Amino acid sequence: MRIIGGERKGHKLVEWREPGIRPLRDRVRAALFDALGELVRDAEFLDLFAGTGAVGLEALSRGARWATFVDASPQAVRIIRENVQKLRYLDRVEILRADALDAIRRFQREGRCFDIIFIGAPYASGLARRALELLGESPLLREGGVIIAEVGRKDDIGRSYGKLEAFRERDYGDTRLIFFHERG
């Protein structure tokens, strides 16, 4: 696994090899960032269920101003820290070992806002839907921002949550990316 675009293009990342772990493939990550385009530049990026941190690190490489990584696993947090150090992004990140749903509630209490929120919950867990439900009722998404849910192609994900509505959907093998924004 490597960074596929931006200033750190080609840098290899520390991987997490364990049953049930599925980092976002390079091809899907490339499609995600092609779709986001210039929205990434100077963005505050939230990577929920961050795993190795590859998605948030890709955002930083492509010009995001700040990335916040959230994962409940101590091993994931250790790997994210290693990758952040390896890419020398220590001054542009926050890494939280926390349940993603609890982190959403915490950020809401703190009055935080993000330009891009990526949800990489385990497939078929229902966690992506629960995160979208919370985000649809929260002020975490900055005006003009976007939320992307990475889900399994067969996962039952609605197209609207509170003030959020889906505006783009793409399938890549077993992976589906669904893009949400606030209703105008």
mmCIF file with all atom_site columns, C-alpha atoms in Angstrom:
data_model
loop_
_atom_site.group_PDB
_atom_site.id
_atom_site.type_symbol
_atom_site.label_atom_id
_atom_site.label_alt_id
_atom_site.label_comp_id
_atom_site.label_asym_id
_atom_site.label_entity_id
_atom_site.label_seq_id
_atom_site.pdbx_PDB_ins_code
_atom_site.Cartn_x
_atom_site.Cartn_y
_atom_site.Cartn_z
_atom_site.occupancy
_atom_site.B_iso_or_equiv
_atom_site.pdbx_formal_charge
_atom_site.auth_seq_id
_atom_site.auth_comp_id
_atom_site.auth_asym_id
_atom_site.auth_atom_id
_atom_site.pdbx_PDB_model_num
ATOM 1   C CA . MET A 1 1   ? 0.000   0.000   0.000  1.00 0.00 ? 1   MET A CA 1
ATOM 2   C CA . ARG A 1 2   ? 1.320   3.427   -0.929 1.00 0.00 ? 2   ARG A CA 1
ATOM 3   C CA . ILE A 1 3   ? 0.372   7.086   -1.347 1.00 0.00 ? 3   ILE A CA 1
ATOM 4   C CA . ILE A 1 4   ? -0.886  7.427   -4.916 1.00 0.00 ? 4   ILE A CA 1
ATOM 5   C CA . GLY A 1 5   ? -0.939  11.183  -5.472 1.00 0.00 ? 5   GLY A CA 1
ATOM 6   C CA . GLY A 1 6   ? 0.310   14.553  -4.300 1.00 0.00 ? 6   GLY A CA 1
ATOM 7   C CA . GLU A 1 7   ? 3.539   15.552  -2.572 1.00 0.00 ? 7   GLU A CA 1
ATOM 8   C CA . ARG A 1 8   ? 4.208   12.111  -1.007 1.00 0.00 ? 8   ARG A CA 1
ATOM 9   C CA . LYS A 1 9   ? 3.232   10.099  -4.102 1.00 0.00 ? 9   LYS A CA 1
ATOM 10  C CA . GLY A 1 10  ? 4.895   6.684   -4.136 1.00 0.00 ? 10  GLY A CA 1
ATOM 11  C CA . HIS A 1 11  ? 5.722   6.574   -0.413 1.00 0.00 ? 11  HIS A CA 1
ATOM 12  C CA . LYS A 1 12  ? 4.995   3.150   1.037  1.00 0.00 ? 12  LYS A CA 1
ATOM 13  C CA . LEU A 1 13  ? 2.774   2.850   4.096  1.00 0.00 ? 13  LEU A CA 1
ATOM 14  C CA . VAL A 1 14  ? 2.958   0.470   7.036  1.00 0.00 ? 14  VAL A CA 1
ATOM 15  C CA . GLU A 1 15  ? 0.214   -2.081  6.394  1.00 0.00 ? 15  GLU A CA 1
ATOM 16  C CA . TRP A 1 16  ? -2.089  -3.921  8.752  1.00 0.00 ? 16  TRP A CA 1
ATOM 17  C CA . ARG A 1 17  ? -2.269  -7.581  7.835  1.00 0.00 ? 17  ARG A CA 1
ATOM 18  C CA . GLU A 1 18  ? -4.964  -9.315  9.800  1.00 0.00 ? 18  GLU A CA 1
ATOM 19  C CA . PRO A 1 19  ? -8.121  -11.258 8.874  1.00 0.00 ? 19  PRO A CA 1
ATOM 20  C CA . GLY A 1 20  ? -11.093 -8.944  8.450  1.00 0.00 ? 20  GLY A CA 1
ATOM 21  C CA . ILE A 1 21  ? -8.985  -5.847  7.715  1.00 0.00 ? 21  ILE A CA 1
ATOM 22  C CA . ARG A 1 22  ? -9.491  -4.420  4.239  1.00 0.00 ? 22  ARG A CA 1
ATOM 23  C CA . PRO A 1 23  ? -7.630  -1.232  3.420  1.00 0.00 ? 23  PRO A CA 1
ATOM 24  C CA . LEU A 1 24  ? -9.128  0.805   0.596  1.00 0.00 ? 24  LEU A CA 1
ATOM 25  C CA . ARG A 1 25  ? -7.465  -0.439  -2.588 1.00 0.00 ? 25  ARG A CA 1
ATOM 26  C CA . ASP A 1 26  ? -5.268  1.994   -4.534 1.00 0.00 ? 26  ASP A CA 1
ATOM 27  C CA . ARG A 1 27  ? -7.671  2.017   -7.484 1.00 0.00 ? 27  ARG A CA 1
ATOM 28  C CA . VAL A 1 28  ? -10.651 2.946   -5.274 1.00 0.00 ? 28  VAL A CA 1
ATOM 29  C CA . ARG A 1 29  ? -8.622  5.553   -3.375 1.00 0.00 ? 29  ARG A CA 1
ATOM 30  C CA . ALA A 1 30  ? -7.574  7.091   -6.707 1.00 0.00 ? 30  ALA A CA 1
ATOM 31  C CA . ALA A 1 31  ? -11.220 7.239   -7.831 1.00 0.00 ? 31  ALA A CA 1
ATOM 32  C CA . LEU A 1 32  ? -12.237 8.785   -4.509 1.00 0.00 ? 32  LEU A CA 1
ATOM 33  C CA . PHE A 1 33  ? -9.677  11.566  -4.744 1.00 0.00 ? 33  PHE A CA 1
ATOM 34  C CA . ASP A 1 34  ? -10.333 12.142  -8.436 1.00 0.00 ? 34  ASP A CA 1
ATOM 35  C CA . ALA A 1 35  ? -13.998 12.698  -7.526 1.00 0.00 ? 35  ALA A CA 1
ATOM 36  C CA . LEU A 1 36  ? -13.076 15.059  -4.662 1.00 0.00 ? 36  LEU A CA 1
ATOM 37  C CA . GLY A 1 37  ? -10.675 17.046  -6.827 1.00 0.00 ? 37  GLY A CA 1
ATOM 38  C CA . GLU A 1 38  ? -9.879  20.517  -5.495 1.00 0.00 ? 38  GLU A CA 1
ATOM 39  C CA . LEU A 1 39  ? -12.174 20.120  -2.466 1.00 0.00 ? 39  LEU A CA 1
ATOM 40  C CA . VAL A 1 40  ? -9.213  18.454  -0.761 1.00 0.00 ? 40  VAL A CA 1
ATOM 41  C CA . ARG A 1 41  ? -6.917  21.475  -0.997 1.00 0.00 ? 41  ARG A CA 1
ATOM 42  C CA . ASP A 1 42  ? -6.779  23.254  2.401  1.00 0.00 ? 42  ASP A CA 1
ATOM 43  C CA . ALA A 1 43  ? -9.551  20.985  3.751  1.00 0.00 ? 43  ALA A CA 1
ATOM 44  C CA . GLU A 1 44  ? -9.999  19.764  7.283  1.00 0.00 ? 44  GLU A CA 1
ATOM 45  C CA . PHE A 1 45  ? -10.383 16.008  6.777  1.00 0.00 ? 45  PHE A CA 1
ATOM 46  C CA . LEU A 1 46  ? -11.962 13.560  9.229  1.00 0.00 ? 46  LEU A CA 1
ATOM 47  C CA . ASP A 1 47  ? -11.088 9.877   8.723  1.00 0.00 ? 47  ASP A CA 1
ATOM 48  C CA . LEU A 1 48  ? -13.523 7.742   10.773 1.00 0.00 ? 48  LEU A CA 1
ATOM 49  C CA . PHE A 1 49  ? -12.722 4.026   11.272 1.00 0.00 ? 49  PHE A CA 1
ATOM 50  C CA . ALA A 1 50  ? -9.295  5.055   9.958  1.00 0.00 ? 50  ALA A CA 1
ATOM 51  C CA . GLY A 1 51  ? -7.498  1.672   10.005 1.00 0.00 ? 51  GLY A CA 1
ATOM 52  C CA . THR A 1 52  ? -3.993  2.367   8.664  1.00 0.00 ? 52  THR A CA 1
ATOM 53  C CA . GLY A 1 53  ? -4.831  6.022   7.996  1.00 0.00 ? 53  GLY A CA 1
ATOM 54  C CA . ALA A 1 54  ? -4.245  5.633   4.251  1.00 0.00 ? 54  ALA A CA 1
ATOM 55  C CA . VAL A 1 55  ? -7.258  7.746   3.241  1.00 0.00 ? 55  VAL A CA 1
ATOM 56  C CA . GLY A 1 56  ? -6.469  10.679  5.538  1.00 0.00 ? 56  GLY A CA 1
ATOM 57  C CA . LEU A 1 57  ? -2.780  10.501  4.629  1.00 0.00 ? 57  LEU A CA 1
ATOM 58  C CA . GLU A 1 58  ? -3.692  10.585  0.952  1.00 0.00 ? 58  GLU A CA 1
ATOM 59  C CA . ALA A 1 59  ? -5.743  13.730  1.687  1.00 0.00 ? 59  ALA A CA 1
ATOM 60  C CA . LEU A 1 60  ? -2.732  15.357  3.363  1.00 0.00 ? 60  LEU A CA 1
ATOM 61  C CA . SER A 1 61  ? -0.487  14.439  0.448  1.00 0.00 ? 61  SER A CA 1
ATOM 62  C CA . ARG A 1 62  ? -2.999  16.081  -1.894 1.00 0.00 ? 62  ARG A CA 1
ATOM 63  C CA . GLY A 1 63  ? -3.056  19.332  0.051  1.00 0.00 ? 63  GLY A CA 1
ATOM 64  C CA . ALA A 1 64  ? -5.469  18.951  2.974  1.00 0.00 ? 64  ALA A CA 1
ATOM 65  C CA . ARG A 1 65  ? -4.564  21.374  5.744  1.00 0.00 ? 65  ARG A CA 1
ATOM 66  C CA . TRP A 1 66  ? -5.406  19.004  8.622  1.00 0.00 ? 66  TRP A CA 1
ATOM 67  C CA . ALA A 1 67  ? -6.482  15.401  9.156  1.00 0.00 ? 67  ALA A CA 1
ATOM 68  C CA . THR A 1 68  ? -8.127  13.871  12.202 1.00 0.00 ? 68  THR A CA 1
ATOM 69  C CA . PHE A 1 69  ? -7.919  10.079  12.429 1.00 0.00 ? 69  PHE A CA 1
ATOM 70  C CA . VAL A 1 70  ? -10.319 8.077   14.620 1.00 0.00 ? 70  VAL A CA 1
ATOM 71  C CA . ASP A 1 71  ? -10.107 4.362   15.298 1.00 0.00 ? 71  ASP A CA 1
ATOM 72  C CA . ALA A 1 72  ? -10.949 2.273   18.373 1.00 0.00 ? 72  ALA A CA 1
ATOM 73  C CA . SER A 1 73  ? -8.168  -0.268  17.819 1.00 0.00 ? 73  SER A CA 1
ATOM 74  C CA . PRO A 1 74  ? -4.865  0.279   19.643 1.00 0.00 ? 74  PRO A CA 1
ATOM 75  C CA . GLN A 1 75  ? -3.089  -1.506  16.767 1.00 0.00 ? 75  GLN A CA 1
ATOM 76  C CA . ALA A 1 76  ? -4.697  0.815   14.198 1.00 0.00 ? 76  ALA A CA 1
ATOM 77  C CA . VAL A 1 77  ? -3.675  3.885   16.202 1.00 0.00 ? 77  VAL A CA 1
ATOM 78  C CA . ARG A 1 78  ? -0.094  2.574   16.422 1.00 0.00 ? 78  ARG A CA 1
ATOM 79  C CA . ILE A 1 79  ? 0.026   1.991   12.643 1.00 0.00 ? 79  ILE A CA 1
ATOM 80  C CA . ILE A 1 80  ? -1.464  5.433   11.925 1.00 0.00 ? 80  ILE A CA 1
ATOM 81  C CA . ARG A 1 81  ? 1.210   7.019   14.149 1.00 0.00 ? 81  ARG A CA 1
ATOM 82  C CA . GLU A 1 82  ? 3.938   5.089   12.328 1.00 0.00 ? 82  GLU A CA 1
ATOM 83  C CA . ASN A 1 83  ? 2.596   6.195   8.951  1.00 0.00 ? 83  ASN A CA 1
ATOM 84  C CA . VAL A 1 84  ? 2.237   9.817   10.062 1.00 0.00 ? 84  VAL A CA 1
ATOM 85  C CA . GLN A 1 85  ? 5.837   9.821   11.314 1.00 0.00 ? 85  GLN A CA 1
ATOM 86  C CA . LYS A 1 86  ? 7.098   8.102   8.183  1.00 0.00 ? 86  LYS A CA 1
ATOM 87  C CA . LEU A 1 87  ? 5.447   10.758  5.976  1.00 0.00 ? 87  LEU A CA 1
ATOM 88  C CA . ARG A 1 88  ? 6.451   13.622  8.329  1.00 0.00 ? 88  ARG A CA 1
ATOM 89  C CA . TYR A 1 89  ? 2.912   14.943  8.903  1.00 0.00 ? 89  TYR A CA 1
ATOM 90  C CA . LEU A 1 90  ? 3.129   15.169  12.695 1.00 0.00 ? 90  LEU A CA 1
ATOM 91  C CA . ASP A 1 91  ? 2.228   18.878  12.744 1.00 0.00 ? 91  ASP A CA 1
ATOM 92  C CA . ARG A 1 92  ? -0.918  18.402  10.611 1.00 0.00 ? 92  ARG A CA 1
ATOM 93  C CA . VAL A 1 93  ? -2.761  15.582  12.369 1.00 0.00 ? 93  VAL A CA 1
ATOM 94  C CA . GLU A 1 94  ? -4.770  14.532  15.366 1.00 0.00 ? 94  GLU A CA 1
ATOM 95  C CA . ILE A 1 95  ? -5.049  10.815  16.144 1.00 0.00 ? 95  ILE A CA 1
ATOM 96  C CA . LEU A 1 96  ? -7.775  9.613   18.501 1.00 0.00 ? 96  LEU A CA 1
ATOM 97  C CA . ARG A 1 97  ? -8.192  6.136   19.866 1.00 0.00 ? 97  ARG A CA 1
ATOM 98  C CA . ALA A 1 98  ? -11.961 6.204   20.264 1.00 0.00 ? 98  ALA A CA 1
ATOM 99  C CA . ASP A 1 99  ? -15.199 4.698   19.092 1.00 0.00 ? 99  ASP A CA 1
ATOM 100 C CA . ALA A 1 100 ? -16.109 6.625   15.940 1.00 0.00 ? 100 ALA A CA 1
ATOM 101 C CA . LEU A 1 101 ? -19.703 7.226   17.046 1.00 0.00 ? 101 LEU A CA 1
ATOM 102 C CA . ASP A 1 102 ? -18.515 8.594   20.394 1.00 0.00 ? 102 ASP A CA 1
ATOM 103 C CA . ALA A 1 103 ? -15.993 10.781  18.539 1.00 0.00 ? 103 ALA A CA 1
ATOM 104 C CA . ILE A 1 104 ? -18.783 12.283  16.408 1.00 0.00 ? 104 ILE A CA 1
ATOM 105 C CA . ARG A 1 105 ? -20.687 13.210  19.588 1.00 0.00 ? 105 ARG A CA 1
ATOM 106 C CA . ARG A 1 106 ? -17.509 14.624  21.158 1.00 0.00 ? 106 ARG A CA 1
ATOM 107 C CA . PHE A 1 107 ? -16.682 16.751  18.100 1.00 0.00 ? 107 PHE A CA 1
ATOM 108 C CA . GLN A 1 108 ? -20.237 18.060  18.118 1.00 0.00 ? 108 GLN A CA 1
ATOM 109 C CA . ARG A 1 109 ? -19.929 19.114  21.787 1.00 0.00 ? 109 ARG A CA 1
ATOM 110 C CA . GLU A 1 110 ? -16.607 20.795  20.979 1.00 0.00 ? 110 GLU A CA 1
ATOM 111 C CA . GLY A 1 111 ? -18.107 22.713  18.035 1.00 0.00 ? 111 GLY A CA 1
ATOM 112 C CA . ARG A 1 112 ? -15.711 21.147  15.514 1.00 0.00 ? 112 ARG A CA 1
ATOM 113 C CA . CYS A 1 113 ? -16.335 21.301  11.754 1.00 0.00 ? 113 CYS A CA 1
ATOM 114 C CA . PHE A 1 114 ? -14.814 19.414  8.839  1.00 0.00 ? 114 PHE A CA 1
ATOM 115 C CA . ASP A 1 115 ? -14.782 19.965  5.086  1.00 0.00 ? 115 ASP A CA 1
ATOM 116 C CA . ILE A 1 116 ? -14.567 16.263  4.209  1.00 0.00 ? 116 ILE A CA 1
ATOM 117 C CA . ILE A 1 117 ? -15.622 13.312  6.341  1.00 0.00 ? 117 ILE A CA 1
ATOM 118 C CA . PHE A 1 118 ? -14.700 9.787   5.266  1.00 0.00 ? 118 PHE A CA 1
ATOM 119 C CA . ILE A 1 119 ? -16.487 6.809   6.854  1.00 0.00 ? 119 ILE A CA 1
ATOM 120 C CA . GLY A 1 120 ? -14.604 3.531   6.378  1.00 0.00 ? 120 GLY A CA 1
ATOM 121 C CA . ALA A 1 121 ? -16.614 1.319   8.743  1.00 0.00 ? 121 ALA A CA 1
ATOM 122 C CA . PRO A 1 122 ? -16.441 -2.474  8.523  1.00 0.00 ? 122 PRO A CA 1
ATOM 123 C CA . TYR A 1 123 ? -18.799 -3.772  5.850  1.00 0.00 ? 123 TYR A CA 1
ATOM 124 C CA . ALA A 1 124 ? -22.151 -5.232  6.943  1.00 0.00 ? 124 ALA A CA 1
ATOM 125 C CA . SER A 1 125 ? -21.681 -3.894  10.491 1.00 0.00 ? 125 SER A CA 1
ATOM 126 C CA . GLY A 1 126 ? -24.359 -1.194  10.357 1.00 0.00 ? 126 GLY A CA 1
ATOM 127 C CA . LEU A 1 127 ? -21.772 1.295   11.642 1.00 0.00 ? 127 LEU A CA 1
ATOM 128 C CA . ALA A 1 128 ? -21.673 3.374   8.455  1.00 0.00 ? 128 ALA A CA 1
ATOM 129 C CA . ARG A 1 129 ? -25.439 3.847   8.665  1.00 0.00 ? 129 ARG A CA 1
ATOM 130 C CA . ARG A 1 130 ? -25.239 4.763   12.360 1.00 0.00 ? 130 ARG A CA 1
ATOM 131 C CA . ALA A 1 131 ? -22.448 7.274   11.666 1.00 0.00 ? 131 ALA A CA 1
ATOM 132 C CA . LEU A 1 132 ? -24.505 8.831   8.850  1.00 0.00 ? 132 LEU A CA 1
ATOM 133 C CA . GLU A 1 133 ? -27.533 9.079   11.152 1.00 0.00 ? 133 GLU A CA 1
ATOM 134 C CA . LEU A 1 134 ? -25.459 10.991  13.726 1.00 0.00 ? 134 LEU A CA 1
ATOM 135 C CA . LEU A 1 135 ? -23.807 13.194  11.100 1.00 0.00 ? 135 LEU A CA 1
ATOM 136 C CA . GLY A 1 136 ? -27.169 13.971  9.497  1.00 0.00 ? 136 GLY A CA 1
ATOM 137 C CA . GLU A 1 137 ? -28.280 15.589  12.755 1.00 0.00 ? 137 GLU A CA 1
ATOM 138 C CA . SER A 1 138 ? -24.988 17.285  13.635 1.00 0.00 ? 138 SER A CA 1
ATOM 139 C CA . PRO A 1 139 ? -23.267 20.501  12.538 1.00 0.00 ? 139 PRO A CA 1
ATOM 140 C CA . LEU A 1 140 ? -19.912 18.772  11.885 1.00 0.00 ? 140 LEU A CA 1
ATOM 141 C CA . LEU A 1 141 ? -19.967 19.193  8.117  1.00 0.00 ? 141 LEU A CA 1
ATOM 142 C CA . ARG A 1 142 ? -18.858 22.639  7.030  1.00 0.00 ? 142 ARG A CA 1
ATOM 143 C CA . GLU A 1 143 ? -20.978 24.380  4.383  1.00 0.00 ? 143 GLU A CA 1
ATOM 144 C CA . GLY A 1 144 ? -20.065 23.039  0.944  1.00 0.00 ? 144 GLY A CA 1
ATOM 145 C CA . GLY A 1 145 ? -18.489 19.958  2.514  1.00 0.00 ? 145 GLY A CA 1
ATOM 146 C CA . VAL A 1 146 ? -18.905 16.316  1.598  1.00 0.00 ? 146 VAL A CA 1
ATOM 147 C CA . ILE A 1 147 ? -19.216 13.003  3.438  1.00 0.00 ? 147 ILE A CA 1
ATOM 148 C CA . ILE A 1 148 ? -18.125 9.795   1.750  1.00 0.00 ? 148 ILE A CA 1
ATOM 149 C CA . ALA A 1 149 ? -19.255 6.412   3.037  1.00 0.00 ? 149 ALA A CA 1
ATOM 150 C CA . GLU A 1 150 ? -17.267 3.395   1.914  1.00 0.00 ? 150 GLU A CA 1
ATOM 151 C CA . VAL A 1 151 ? -19.565 0.407   2.213  1.00 0.00 ? 151 VAL A CA 1
ATOM 152 C CA . GLY A 1 152 ? -19.957 -3.075  0.825  1.00 0.00 ? 152 GLY A CA 1
ATOM 153 C CA . ARG A 1 153 ? -21.804 -3.171  -2.474 1.00 0.00 ? 153 ARG A CA 1
ATOM 154 C CA . LYS A 1 154 ? -24.560 -5.241  -0.841 1.00 0.00 ? 154 LYS A CA 1
ATOM 155 C CA . ASP A 1 155 ? -24.833 -3.114  2.329  1.00 0.00 ? 155 ASP A CA 1
ATOM 156 C CA . ASP A 1 156 ? -28.242 -1.544  2.908  1.00 0.00 ? 156 ASP A CA 1
ATOM 157 C CA . ILE A 1 157 ? -27.454 2.177   3.055  1.00 0.00 ? 157 ILE A CA 1
ATOM 158 C CA . GLY A 1 158 ? -30.125 4.836   2.727  1.00 0.00 ? 158 GLY A CA 1
ATOM 159 C CA . ARG A 1 159 ? -29.820 7.847   0.454  1.00 0.00 ? 159 ARG A CA 1
ATOM 160 C CA . SER A 1 160 ? -30.806 10.491  3.035  1.00 0.00 ? 160 SER A CA 1
ATOM 161 C CA . TYR A 1 161 ? -30.032 11.025  6.712  1.00 0.00 ? 161 TYR A CA 1
ATOM 162 C CA . GLY A 1 162 ? -31.417 14.119  8.415  1.00 0.00 ? 162 GLY A CA 1
ATOM 163 C CA . LYS A 1 163 ? -30.076 17.050  6.414  1.00 0.00 ? 163 LYS A CA 1
ATOM 164 C CA . LEU A 1 164 ? -27.774 14.812  4.310  1.00 0.00 ? 164 LEU A CA 1
ATOM 165 C CA . GLU A 1 165 ? -28.597 13.440  0.881  1.00 0.00 ? 165 GLU A CA 1
ATOM 166 C CA . ALA A 1 166 ? -26.617 11.219  -1.474 1.00 0.00 ? 166 ALA A CA 1
ATOM 167 C CA . PHE A 1 167 ? -25.564 12.852  -4.729 1.00 0.00 ? 167 PHE A CA 1
ATOM 168 C CA . ARG A 1 168 ? -23.096 10.340  -6.205 1.00 0.00 ? 168 ARG A CA 1
ATOM 169 C CA . GLU A 1 169 ? -22.553 6.612   -5.961 1.00 0.00 ? 169 GLU A CA 1
ATOM 170 C CA . ARG A 1 170 ? -19.896 4.410   -7.549 1.00 0.00 ? 170 ARG A CA 1
ATOM 171 C CA . ASP A 1 171 ? -19.173 0.680   -7.341 1.00 0.00 ? 171 ASP A CA 1
ATOM 172 C CA . TYR A 1 172 ? -15.657 -0.803  -7.479 1.00 0.00 ? 172 TYR A CA 1
ATOM 173 C CA . GLY A 1 173 ? -15.931 -4.583  -7.183 1.00 0.00 ? 173 GLY A CA 1
ATOM 174 C CA . ASP A 1 174 ? -17.325 -5.299  -3.705 1.00 0.00 ? 174 ASP A CA 1
ATOM 175 C CA . THR A 1 175 ? -16.819 -1.682  -2.614 1.00 0.00 ? 175 THR A CA 1
ATOM 176 C CA . ARG A 1 176 ? -19.337 1.131   -3.003 1.00 0.00 ? 176 ARG A CA 1
ATOM 177 C CA . LEU A 1 177 ? -18.546 4.810   -2.403 1.00 0.00 ? 177 LEU A CA 1
ATOM 178 C CA . ILE A 1 178 ? -21.560 6.986   -1.610 1.00 0.00 ? 178 ILE A CA 1
ATOM 179 C CA . PHE A 1 179 ? -21.106 10.773  -1.526 1.00 0.00 ? 179 PHE A CA 1
ATOM 180 C CA . PHE A 1 180 ? -23.388 12.911  0.661  1.00 0.00 ? 180 PHE A CA 1
ATOM 181 C CA . HIS A 1 181 ? -23.852 16.654  1.067  1.00 0.00 ? 181 HIS A CA 1
ATOM 182 C CA . GLU A 1 182 ? -26.327 18.822  2.935  1.00 0.00 ? 182 GLU A CA 1
ATOM 183 C CA . ARG A 1 183 ? -29.590 19.538  1.188  1.00 0.00 ? 183 ARG A CA 1
ATOM 184 C CA . GLY A 1 184 ? -29.678 23.022  -0.259 1.00 0.00 ? 184 GLY A CA 1
#
